[in-house]
Amino acid sequence: MHPVQTFELILALLGVAIALHYGAARLRIPPSAALLVGGGALAFAPGLPLVELDPELMLVLFLPPLLMDGAYYTAFGRFRRHLPGILSLAIGAVLFSAIVVSIAVHWLFPQLPWAACLALGAIVSPPDAVAARAVLQGVRLPRRLQALLEGESLLNDATGLVLFRFAVAAALTGMFNPGQAVGTFLVLAVGGVVIGALVAAVWMFVMRRLRDETLVVATSVLLCWGAYVAGEAAHVSGVISTVTAGIAFGWYQHVILPAGVRLQGSAFWRTLVFTLEALVFILMGFSLRSVIERAGGVEALVSTYAVPALTVTAAVIAARFLWVAGSEMMLTGLKATGLSRARPLGWRQAGVIGWTGMRGVVTMAVALSLPGNFPGRDMMLVTAFAVILATVIIQGATLGWVIRLLRPEDKDPPAKMALPAAEAAVARAKFLEAEAVAYDRNGELIHPQLLETYKSRAEGTAKYAADADNFMERIRPHFDLMLQVIAAGRTELLRLHRHGEIEDEVLHDLERDLDFEEMTIVFQRGDDPEDEDQAAAAGRTI
């Protein structure tokens, strides 16, 4: 296919992805499921070329920025506090699932080498960071569950990739050393942390010296691919390297990046992540055509591979439930013996974790990377795609319903200070500083307006913290009027520009001021700033 046609196809796919995402939001279904199904249906449209996805390109193109985004927003305190549970899922559950799948596959195909069966287990065992993020961002979970699932999705790919590498080598050479595999995994993991920390340190050194906002945002984008490529070049885990750099990025950006860069970078990253997530799911669906053609058509695929696909899918789902149930029983037993640090999840939270095992881009990319002469390769490709379809569509689409049915309780102790109290503390600190600089050395008040402004804000936030719900009900009409006033100013600004009375530069400068003013009020109202429809309605139609 000509490069221009390839570019046009990518643009068309992005347009379709936006339409599918919009439709999924209207129908209240996970966008990942709509994109996967829509891409699969689009693949059979007449006249479209056959798309062959290069697995290594898929991983290096899509995985680093999506891992970086997830790591950037990781609540590091909860991540560290729940690290044992995260590792149990990211390592233990992946290994257990791989073993269960390999047993099921060997039972179906006794002639298939055990190493090949384990390779398929490694392919389908790690839940996918992209799929998990796409589904979890649309639901509300208790903080402990959120930390466990987000942490698992960031780390489990490394386990699956290492296990896959050794299983493929064993299937092709007939040699497998479990001790060597464990040692290699530890080296890859620790090396990934070291490389990720070094890349993050270099990034922070550069960030402190850049002054241009565009350069800073561009450099932050390079961080994710730089960490991944550096990890792979050093023959350690690029996944863990990227996650480490992302966590460091999220932790230190508060003191390194100026406010303007943070606002600009956040908007850019939201757009980038949306585009990549949409394209990766629709491209996975698009690749269904090549999988079906390789299997000999739909009828041949169903008659030949339906049983192994259903068996492996059932094994993947059952293995996760078994691991979660076993871990829960062990924690319950340890707590009964008096171990205070053992904190069972409870059957409600355990049930939700058992149902959140969506597979995605890593499973597809790793399956496509199987050597052409690998035993059972076609069966593994079809089975891997079936697992992705089943977990994303079935589990992803029903996760919200499962959460509403089980109603998992948030048993994590809350922080000492809630949002209203924190706002009051910040306002108090600003008032004390304003009070300190408002007087000259002789004690004469020289900045009365500054002092009055911050005194008023400190008093207002103190009243808000004392009774947040009632205070917000009383003050919300005031915010509505402020938005109405801003809307009037915006209308006048546009009138001046449309009549040629001001230059474009003046329009952009004043419009930016109005945008910041509006967003400040939207935050104070408690609205979701990402809900553009709500923000627009609040600011322009009152």
XYZ file of C-alpha atoms in Angstrom:
542
model
C 0.000 0.000 0.000
C 1.317 3.458 -0.924
C 2.464 5.584 2.067
C -0.120 8.251 1.263
C -2.853 5.602 1.267
C -1.568 4.330 4.586
C -1.796 7.823 6.048
C -5.304 8.276 4.653
C -6.326 4.932 6.153
C -5.021 6.002 9.566
C -6.997 9.250 9.338
C -10.125 7.317 8.369
C -9.628 4.895 11.263
C -9.210 7.790 13.677
C -12.454 9.317 12.396
C -14.238 5.988 12.850
C -12.730 5.644 16.322
C -14.071 9.069 17.334
C -17.538 8.158 16.037
C -17.488 4.800 17.862
C -16.299 6.451 21.055
C -19.103 9.001 20.818
C -21.666 6.265 20.182
C -20.368 4.190 23.100
C -20.697 7.184 25.429
C -24.286 7.730 24.287
C -25.147 4.040 24.703
C -23.297 3.821 28.026
C -21.035 0.940 26.986
C -17.245 0.761 27.378
C -15.580 2.522 24.438
C -12.959 -0.252 24.246
C -15.646 -2.825 23.452
C -17.250 -0.605 20.802
C -13.870 0.107 19.194
C -12.884 -3.558 19.137
C -16.170 -4.695 17.596
C -16.290 -1.739 15.221
C -12.749 -2.379 14.046
C -13.549 -6.046 13.488
C -16.615 -5.191 11.414
C -14.751 -2.523 9.466
C -12.001 -4.988 8.556
C -14.397 -6.818 6.221
C -15.596 -3.711 4.411
C -15.043 -4.150 0.651
C -12.059 -2.391 -0.837
C -10.093 -1.995 2.368
C -6.567 -3.408 2.330
C -5.402 -6.203 4.611
C -3.677 -4.728 7.677
C -0.686 -6.598 9.090
C 0.426 -5.223 12.442
C 4.115 -5.459 13.274
C 4.140 -6.707 16.903
C 7.346 -4.952 17.945
C 6.109 -1.675 16.474
C 2.783 -2.085 18.284
C 4.509 -2.475 21.629
C 6.971 0.372 21.235
C 4.410 2.744 19.682
C 1.419 2.246 21.961
C 2.631 0.774 25.245
C 5.137 3.384 26.589
C 2.896 6.496 26.485
C -0.095 4.600 27.884
C 2.020 3.086 30.669
C 3.520 6.508 31.359
C 0.096 8.105 31.634
C -1.110 5.435 34.054
C 2.050 5.663 36.164
C 1.919 9.486 36.170
C -1.506 9.463 37.839
C -0.720 6.565 40.185
C -1.377 7.410 43.831
C 2.148 6.550 44.974
C 1.269 6.380 48.668
C -1.438 3.782 48.068
C 0.764 2.013 45.492
C 3.517 1.584 48.088
C 1.068 0.628 50.841
C -0.592 -2.072 48.738
C 2.560 -3.270 46.953
C 2.323 -6.855 48.343
C -1.195 -7.217 46.949
C -0.145 -5.634 43.642
C 2.771 -8.058 43.292
C 0.481 -10.955 44.161
C -1.688 -10.062 41.175
C 1.086 -8.877 38.839
C 3.332 -11.902 39.404
C 1.440 -14.628 41.240
C -1.846 -14.383 39.359
C -0.063 -14.164 35.987
C 2.079 -17.244 36.656
C -0.867 -19.202 38.052
C -3.068 -18.266 35.073
C -0.313 -19.310 32.660
C -0.005 -22.696 34.358
C -3.768 -23.287 34.371
C -4.030 -22.367 30.684
C -1.076 -24.584 29.755
C -2.693 -27.542 31.527
C -5.992 -26.929 29.721
C -4.267 -26.611 26.322
C -2.179 -29.747 26.850
C -5.338 -31.633 27.794
C -6.902 -30.565 24.494
C -3.736 -31.105 22.412
C -1.586 -33.808 24.064
C 0.792 -33.737 21.085
C 1.640 -30.065 21.726
C 4.863 -29.622 23.773
C 4.439 -28.387 27.315
C 6.632 -25.378 26.556
C 4.356 -24.368 23.680
C 1.320 -24.707 25.951
C 3.059 -22.511 28.515
C 3.824 -19.950 25.791
C 0.102 -19.607 25.100
C -0.490 -19.281 28.831
C 2.076 -16.473 28.972
C 0.375 -14.729 26.030
C -3.102 -14.605 27.564
C -2.254 -14.451 31.278
C -1.413 -10.754 31.912
C -4.400 -8.377 32.022
C -3.652 -5.398 29.831
C -2.824 -1.902 31.073
C -4.553 -0.247 28.109
C -7.720 -2.336 28.407
C -7.846 -1.916 32.171
C -7.432 1.849 31.941
C -10.062 2.128 29.209
C -12.608 0.287 31.349
C -11.701 1.460 34.852
C -11.830 5.172 33.997
C -15.582 4.794 33.515
C -16.344 3.248 36.922
C -15.951 4.200 40.567
C -14.034 1.813 42.811
C -12.893 1.816 46.444
C -9.406 3.245 46.827
C -7.772 -0.089 47.685
C -9.270 -1.781 44.632
C -8.228 1.120 42.432
C -4.659 0.892 43.715
C -4.510 -2.888 43.260
C -5.894 -2.910 39.727
C -3.919 0.095 38.499
C -0.700 -1.218 40.032
C -1.268 -4.678 38.603
C -1.871 -3.312 35.112
C 1.423 -1.413 35.259
C 3.612 -4.358 36.303
C 2.089 -7.603 35.064
C 3.155 -7.173 31.439
C 6.770 -7.625 32.520
C 5.916 -10.995 34.092
C 4.059 -12.213 31.022
C 6.757 -11.048 28.596
C 9.586 -12.739 30.524
C 7.626 -15.971 30.857
C 6.760 -15.875 27.151
C 10.392 -15.396 26.155
C 11.528 -18.441 28.147
C 8.593 -20.590 27.017
C 9.279 -19.858 23.330
C 12.983 -20.585 23.772
C 12.146 -23.855 25.530
C 9.681 -24.892 22.810
C 12.213 -24.249 20.038
C 15.283 -25.668 21.813
C 13.778 -28.186 24.217
C 15.598 -26.621 27.205
C 14.053 -24.798 30.160
C 15.662 -23.829 33.480
C 13.180 -22.514 36.093
C 15.979 -21.188 38.314
C 17.476 -19.259 35.441
C 14.038 -17.865 34.568
C 13.520 -16.557 38.122
C 16.991 -15.040 38.217
C 16.507 -13.395 34.838
C 13.172 -11.942 35.918
C 14.758 -10.386 39.014
C 17.571 -8.912 36.922
C 15.104 -7.512 34.386
C 12.887 -6.044 37.100
C 15.642 -4.459 39.190
C 17.457 -3.286 36.070
C 14.225 -1.721 34.796
C 13.831 0.236 38.032
C 17.435 1.459 37.849
C 17.219 2.505 34.185
C 13.844 4.179 34.720
C 15.211 6.136 37.701
C 18.275 7.235 35.719
C 16.174 8.378 32.759
C 13.856 10.260 35.128
C 16.856 11.942 36.787
C 18.146 13.122 33.407
C 14.663 14.354 32.541
C 14.431 16.369 35.772
C 17.863 17.885 35.139
C 16.739 19.001 31.668
C 13.340 20.254 32.851
C 14.891 22.592 35.404
C 16.805 24.349 32.618
C 14.189 24.609 29.882
C 12.112 27.757 29.778
C 9.942 27.293 26.692
C 6.582 25.651 27.464
C 6.405 23.849 24.123
C 9.889 22.376 24.605
C 8.990 21.194 28.101
C 5.834 19.410 26.922
C 7.680 17.856 23.976
C 10.429 16.623 26.289
C 7.873 15.058 28.630
C 6.544 13.093 25.663
C 10.044 11.864 24.846
C 10.410 10.640 28.429
C 8.074 7.671 27.979
C 9.699 6.360 24.807
C 13.156 7.229 26.092
C 12.628 5.166 29.246
C 11.210 2.212 27.305
C 13.880 2.213 24.587
C 16.668 2.689 27.143
C 15.381 -0.245 29.177
C 15.170 -2.512 26.143
C 18.607 -1.374 24.913
C 20.061 -2.248 28.325
C 18.387 -5.685 28.070
C 16.165 -5.084 31.086
C 12.403 -4.591 31.328
C 11.334 -1.603 29.245
C 7.882 -1.873 30.865
C 9.218 -1.478 34.417
C 11.640 1.212 33.257
C 8.747 3.226 31.813
C 6.584 2.735 34.900
C 9.429 3.833 37.193
C 10.069 6.958 35.120
C 6.332 7.701 35.031
C 5.945 7.438 38.809
C 8.953 9.728 39.280
C 7.494 12.133 36.706
C 4.184 12.270 38.552
C 5.877 12.695 41.929
C 8.319 15.496 41.046
C 6.381 17.423 38.390
C 4.638 19.432 41.121
C 7.901 21.159 42.047
C 9.556 21.180 38.601
C 6.882 22.227 36.129
C 5.345 25.716 36.093
C 1.559 25.968 36.257
C 1.239 26.941 32.592
C 3.230 23.900 31.474
C 1.088 21.609 33.623
C -2.126 22.960 32.104
C -0.819 22.783 28.555
C 0.787 19.376 29.072
C -2.325 17.868 30.663
C -4.473 18.897 27.718
C -1.915 17.542 25.265
C -1.547 14.230 27.092
C -5.308 13.707 27.326
C -5.555 14.116 23.561
C -2.564 11.871 22.888
C -3.790 9.103 25.186
C -7.294 9.250 23.741
C -5.917 8.964 20.199
C -3.606 6.072 21.015
C -6.220 4.158 23.008
C -8.780 4.576 20.249
C -6.372 3.527 17.495
C -4.975 0.523 19.350
C -8.398 -1.002 19.961
C -9.694 -0.355 16.479
C -6.463 -1.718 14.969
C -6.807 -4.864 17.073
C -10.304 -5.290 15.711
C -8.997 -4.505 12.241
C -6.463 -7.340 12.531
C -9.307 -9.861 12.920
C -9.467 -10.212 9.160
C -5.911 -11.506 8.852
C -6.488 -13.932 11.735
C -9.615 -15.333 10.071
C -7.963 -15.592 6.652
C -4.985 -17.371 8.181
C -7.376 -19.844 9.829
C -9.087 -20.610 6.488
C -12.271 -18.570 6.805
C -15.010 -18.117 9.376
C -16.468 -21.619 9.048
C -13.072 -23.289 9.321
C -12.187 -21.088 12.243
C -15.351 -21.941 14.173
C -15.199 -25.672 13.448
C -11.478 -25.972 14.186
C -10.749 -23.475 16.925
C -14.030 -22.845 18.757
C -13.361 -25.469 21.422
C -9.803 -24.398 22.292
C -10.791 -20.710 22.205
C -13.707 -21.257 24.597
C -11.649 -23.549 26.815
C -8.741 -21.135 27.138
C -11.087 -18.191 27.745
C -12.859 -20.109 30.506
C -9.492 -21.167 31.972
C -8.218 -17.564 31.989
C -11.307 -16.256 33.782
C -11.487 -19.199 36.225
C -7.776 -19.017 37.071
C -8.051 -15.389 38.142
C -11.034 -16.140 40.381
C -9.205 -19.117 41.890
C -6.104 -17.055 42.628
C -8.092 -14.194 44.148
C -10.191 -16.627 46.229
C -7.091 -18.480 47.420
C -5.344 -15.230 48.370
C -8.447 -14.098 50.218
C -8.628 -17.373 52.182
C -4.944 -17.089 53.098
C -5.352 -13.488 54.298
C -8.423 -14.467 56.317
C -6.491 -17.314 57.929
C -3.524 -15.091 58.747
C -5.821 -12.495 60.291
C -7.466 -15.202 62.400
C -4.035 -16.079 63.827
C -3.613 -12.507 65.021
C -1.513 -11.030 62.214
C -2.722 -7.440 62.181
C -1.160 -6.585 58.806
C -3.268 -9.235 57.051
C -6.256 -7.365 55.624
C -8.674 -9.510 53.603
C -10.545 -7.689 50.876
C -13.930 -9.201 51.655
C -15.981 -11.148 49.137
C -17.418 -8.021 47.515
C -14.070 -6.485 46.608
C -12.588 -9.900 45.778
C -15.464 -10.535 43.370
C -14.784 -7.271 41.543
C -11.053 -8.022 41.243
C -11.844 -11.492 39.921
C -13.969 -10.007 37.151
C -11.433 -7.354 36.042
C -9.102 -9.336 33.804
C -9.373 -7.590 30.439
C -6.715 -8.480 27.851
C -5.601 -6.250 25.025
C -2.672 -4.878 23.049
C 0.107 -6.844 24.788
C -1.685 -10.156 24.277
C -2.240 -9.390 20.599
C 1.291 -8.105 19.971
C 2.956 -11.027 21.736
C 0.775 -13.552 19.896
C 1.681 -11.975 16.552
C 5.384 -12.183 17.445
C 5.321 -15.992 17.580
C 7.816 -17.481 15.094
C 6.263 -18.821 11.896
C 7.380 -22.382 12.665
C 6.138 -22.342 16.254
C 3.983 -25.389 17.183
C 0.261 -24.532 17.153
C 0.826 -20.921 16.070
C -2.477 -20.484 14.186
C -4.467 -21.930 17.073
C -2.695 -19.588 19.465
C -3.426 -16.520 17.339
C -7.128 -17.339 17.127
C -7.305 -18.204 20.816
C -5.516 -15.014 21.863
C -7.932 -12.894 19.845
C -10.892 -14.801 21.298
C -9.661 -14.099 24.825
C -9.296 -10.396 24.015
C -12.806 -10.241 22.544
C -14.383 -12.137 25.433
C -12.681 -10.243 28.236
C -13.009 -6.745 26.760
C -16.572 -7.165 25.501
C -18.066 -9.414 28.175
C -16.126 -8.446 31.289
C -15.553 -4.845 30.274
C -19.169 -4.230 29.301
C -20.548 -5.806 32.497
C -18.019 -4.469 35.007
C -20.196 -1.515 35.950
C -23.149 -3.848 36.492
C -21.001 -6.186 38.625
C -19.830 -3.266 40.763
C -23.411 -2.073 41.280
C -24.474 -5.621 42.140
C -21.677 -6.353 44.626
C -21.428 -2.815 46.048
C -17.799 -3.094 47.259
C -17.158 -1.033 50.363
C -14.213 1.321 50.728
C -12.507 0.030 53.883
C -9.295 2.007 53.468
C -8.922 4.577 56.259
C -9.435 8.068 54.853
C -6.694 10.668 54.931
C -6.556 12.954 57.943
C -7.714 15.938 55.920
C -10.497 16.068 53.320
C -10.726 18.493 50.401
C -12.520 21.340 52.257
C -10.023 21.269 55.137
C -7.085 21.163 52.717
C -8.467 24.163 50.829
C -8.826 26.036 54.096
C -5.219 25.205 55.071
C -3.883 26.453 51.724
C -5.977 29.631 51.925
C -4.743 30.218 55.489
C -1.101 29.869 54.370
C -1.648 32.350 51.533
C -3.329 34.828 53.901
C -0.458 34.622 56.418
C 2.067 35.352 53.661
C -0.077 38.224 52.336
C -0.314 39.590 55.877
C 3.458 39.404 56.249
C 4.157 41.417 53.088
C 1.211 43.844 53.314
C 3.009 46.097 55.849
C 6.281 47.975 55.502
C 9.064 47.975 58.095
C 7.333 50.733 60.046
C 4.134 48.746 60.360
C 2.203 50.853 57.863
C -0.279 49.008 55.657
C 0.892 49.470 52.052
C -1.040 46.676 50.301
C -4.572 46.857 51.733
C -6.245 45.320 48.688
C -3.892 42.313 48.718
C -4.512 41.763 52.428
C -8.277 42.110 52.074
C -8.417 39.718 49.127
C -6.619 36.868 50.861
C -8.259 37.529 54.222
C -11.661 37.204 52.557
C -10.623 33.974 50.833
C -9.241 32.489 54.055
C -12.431 33.305 55.959
C -14.599 31.937 53.156
C -12.738 28.633 52.879
C -12.783 28.258 56.678
C -16.594 28.547 56.641
C -16.697 26.093 53.717
C -14.546 23.558 55.606
C -16.787 23.806 58.680
C -19.939 22.804 56.741
C -19.024 22.010 53.149
C -22.369 20.687 51.876
C -24.579 23.491 53.173
C -22.019 26.157 52.324
C -21.791 24.958 48.711
C -25.583 24.974 48.355
C -25.678 28.590 49.486
C -22.783 29.788 47.356
C -23.540 27.856 44.147
C -25.977 30.542 42.877
C -23.158 33.059 43.357
C -20.875 30.937 41.146
C -23.641 30.669 38.561
C -23.898 34.450 38.408
C -20.121 34.760 38.084
C -20.208 32.391 35.092
C -23.004 34.445 33.613
C -20.888 37.588 33.980
C -17.902 35.861 32.340
C -20.145 34.744 29.482
C -21.207 38.376 28.959
C -17.570 39.450 28.864
C -16.804 36.722 26.320
C -19.707 37.864 24.142
C -18.458 41.450 24.189
C -14.895 40.359 23.415
C -16.090 38.409 20.374
C -18.235 41.368 19.260
C -15.209 43.660 19.378
C -13.155 41.210 17.350
C -15.868 40.510 14.774
C -16.318 44.257 14.180
C -12.587 44.716 13.652
C -12.072 46.857 16.754
C -9.332 44.661 18.286
C -6.530 42.564 16.829
C -6.371 38.785 17.006
C -3.547 38.939 19.576
C -5.771 40.936 21.948
C -8.594 38.446 21.433
C -6.366 35.481 22.316
C -4.855 37.147 25.391
C -8.178 38.229 26.881
C -9.872 34.978 25.945
C -7.153 33.052 27.782
C -7.785 35.199 30.887
C -11.518 34.478 30.665
C -10.849 30.758 30.205
C -8.696 30.595 33.342
C -11.298 32.578 35.259
C -14.067 30.260 34.081
C -12.128 27.094 34.895
C -11.378 28.401 38.391
C -15.089 28.810 39.040
C -15.898 25.420 37.514
C -13.430 23.799 39.915
C -14.867 25.723 42.861
C -18.384 24.661 41.913
C -17.264 21.058 42.145
C -17.963 20.310 38.474
C -15.898 17.837 36.476
C -13.607 20.046 34.358
C -13.371 17.304 31.718
C -17.109 17.347 31.153
C -17.169 19.943 28.408
C -20.920 19.826 27.949
C -21.497 20.581 31.618
C -18.902 23.332 31.695
C -20.309 24.919 28.574
C -23.827 24.786 29.946
C -22.688 26.304 33.221
C -20.750 29.137 31.629
C -22.697 30.041 28.514
C -26.351 29.157 28.847
C -27.298 30.444 32.282
